Coordinates of C-alpha atoms in Angstrom, one line a residue:
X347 CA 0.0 0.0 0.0
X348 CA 2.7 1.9 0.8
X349 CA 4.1 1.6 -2.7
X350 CA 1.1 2.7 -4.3
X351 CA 0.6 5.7 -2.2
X352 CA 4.2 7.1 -2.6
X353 CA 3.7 6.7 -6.7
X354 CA 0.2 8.5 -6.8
X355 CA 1.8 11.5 -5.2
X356 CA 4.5 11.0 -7.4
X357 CA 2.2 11.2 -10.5
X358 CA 4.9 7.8 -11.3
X359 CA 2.1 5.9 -13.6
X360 CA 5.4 3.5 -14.5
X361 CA 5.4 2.5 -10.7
X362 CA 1.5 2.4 -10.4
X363 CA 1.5 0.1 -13.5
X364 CA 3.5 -2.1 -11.9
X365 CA 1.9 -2.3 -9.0
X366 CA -1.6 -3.2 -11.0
X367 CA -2.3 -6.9 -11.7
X368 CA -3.1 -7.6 -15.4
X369 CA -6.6 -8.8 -14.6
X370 CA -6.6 -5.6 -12.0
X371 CA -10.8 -4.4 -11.9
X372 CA -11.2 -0.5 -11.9
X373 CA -14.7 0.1 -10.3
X374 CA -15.6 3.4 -10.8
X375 CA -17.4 6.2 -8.8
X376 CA -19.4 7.2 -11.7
X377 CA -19.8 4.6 -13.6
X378 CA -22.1 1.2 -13.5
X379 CA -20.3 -1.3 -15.5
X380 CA -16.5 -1.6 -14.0
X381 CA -13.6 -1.8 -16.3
X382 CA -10.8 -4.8 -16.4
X383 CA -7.8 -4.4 -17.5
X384 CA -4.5 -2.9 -16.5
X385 CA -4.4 -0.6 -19.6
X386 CA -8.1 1.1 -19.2
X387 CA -7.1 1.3 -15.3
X388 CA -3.9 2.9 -16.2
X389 CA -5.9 5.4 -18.9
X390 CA -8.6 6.1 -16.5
X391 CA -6.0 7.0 -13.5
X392 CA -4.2 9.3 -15.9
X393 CA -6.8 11.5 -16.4
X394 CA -8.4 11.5 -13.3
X395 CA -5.4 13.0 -11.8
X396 CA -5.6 15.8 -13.7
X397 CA -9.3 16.6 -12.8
X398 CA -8.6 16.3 -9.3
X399 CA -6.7 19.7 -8.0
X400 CA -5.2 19.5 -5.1
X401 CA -5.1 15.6 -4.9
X402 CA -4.1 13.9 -1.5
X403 CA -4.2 11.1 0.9
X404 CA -5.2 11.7 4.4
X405 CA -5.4 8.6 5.7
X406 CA -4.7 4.7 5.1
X407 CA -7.4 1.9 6.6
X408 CA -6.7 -1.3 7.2
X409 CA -3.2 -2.8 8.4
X410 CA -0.4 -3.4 6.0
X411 CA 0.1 -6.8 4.2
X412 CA -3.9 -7.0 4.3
X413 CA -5.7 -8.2 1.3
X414 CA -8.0 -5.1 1.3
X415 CA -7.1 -1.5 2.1
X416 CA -7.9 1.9 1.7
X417 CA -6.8 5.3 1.3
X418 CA -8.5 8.3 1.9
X419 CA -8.4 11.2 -0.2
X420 CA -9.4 14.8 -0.7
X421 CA -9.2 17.3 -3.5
X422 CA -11.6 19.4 -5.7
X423 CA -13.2 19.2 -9.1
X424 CA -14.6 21.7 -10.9
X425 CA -13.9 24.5 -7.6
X426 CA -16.2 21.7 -5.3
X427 CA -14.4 19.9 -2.4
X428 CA -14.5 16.0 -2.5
X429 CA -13.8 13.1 -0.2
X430 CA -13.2 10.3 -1.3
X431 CA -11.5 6.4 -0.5
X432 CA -9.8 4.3 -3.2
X433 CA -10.3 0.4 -1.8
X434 CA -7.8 -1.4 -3.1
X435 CA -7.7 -5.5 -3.5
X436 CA -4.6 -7.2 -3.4
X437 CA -3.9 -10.9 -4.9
X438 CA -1.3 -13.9 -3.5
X439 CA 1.5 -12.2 -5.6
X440 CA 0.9 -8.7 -3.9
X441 CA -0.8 -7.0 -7.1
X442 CA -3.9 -4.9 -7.1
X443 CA -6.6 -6.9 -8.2
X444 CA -9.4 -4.6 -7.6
X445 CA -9.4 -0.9 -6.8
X446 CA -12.9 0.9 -6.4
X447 CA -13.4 4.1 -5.5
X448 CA -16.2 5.9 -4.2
X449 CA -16.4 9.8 -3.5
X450 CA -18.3 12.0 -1.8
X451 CA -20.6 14.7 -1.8
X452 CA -22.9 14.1 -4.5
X453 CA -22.6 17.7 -5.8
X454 CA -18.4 17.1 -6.4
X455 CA -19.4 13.0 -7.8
X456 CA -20.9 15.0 -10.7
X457 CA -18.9 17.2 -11.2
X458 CA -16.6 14.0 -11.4
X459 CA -18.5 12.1 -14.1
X460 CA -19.0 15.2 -16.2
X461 CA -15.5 15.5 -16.2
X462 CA -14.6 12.2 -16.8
X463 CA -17.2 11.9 -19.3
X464 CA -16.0 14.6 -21.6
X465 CA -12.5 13.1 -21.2
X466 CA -13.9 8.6 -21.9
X467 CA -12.8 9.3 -25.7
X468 CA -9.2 9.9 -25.1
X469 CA -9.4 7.7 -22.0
X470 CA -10.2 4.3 -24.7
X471 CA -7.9 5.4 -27.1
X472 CA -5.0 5.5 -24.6
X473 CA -6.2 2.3 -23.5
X474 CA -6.2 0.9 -27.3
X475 CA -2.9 1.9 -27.6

């Protein structure tokens, strides 16, 4: 957990990416249907760092070496304040297997989406390629 957290303040996708099982599960605030796949995981983390100003962890849940974890955030979108906890699953080899997040307040979750909605084009396409 540790690893992961020190790479997303890092903005070090290289080391996140490495840290992602290949069958890793990115289930989103936003969206219903989740998305496998390292590369959409990667795509989708790429841009969501961008949207979220002011991005940072305030607090870790669960004890390290645990299979589940979390790690809560804050930051703002679109001038709103949101709170927010990235769960993460990890599998026997110490990869994420899942990582869901959910935010909160509803107000800054669509701000979120509508966001991340304008940017799902270039999100797939990076994931293409």
């Amino acid at each position: 957990m540790k690893a992961f957290q020190e790479a997303v303040e890092a903005r070090d996708f290289a080391a996140i990416e490495a840290l992602l099982a290949d069958d890793v599960v990115f289930v989103s605030p936003v969206a219903f249907t989740p998305y496998p796949g390292k590369k959409i995981t990667i795509a989708i983390l790429k841009q969501v760092i961008q949207v979220l100003e002011g991005f940072t962890y305030e607090r870790v849940l669960g004890e390290e070496g645990a299979r589940d974890q979390g790690l809560v955030f804050t930051a703002t979108v679109q001038g709103k304040s949101i709170t927010g906890c990235d769960f993460l699953r990890f599998n026997d080899e110490g990869l994420i297997s899942e990582f869901m997040v959910m935010v909160r307040p509803l107000s800054a979750a669509q701000a979120l989406a509508e966001e991340m909605g304008a940017r799902f084009e270039q999100i797939k396409a990076d994931a293409a390629s």
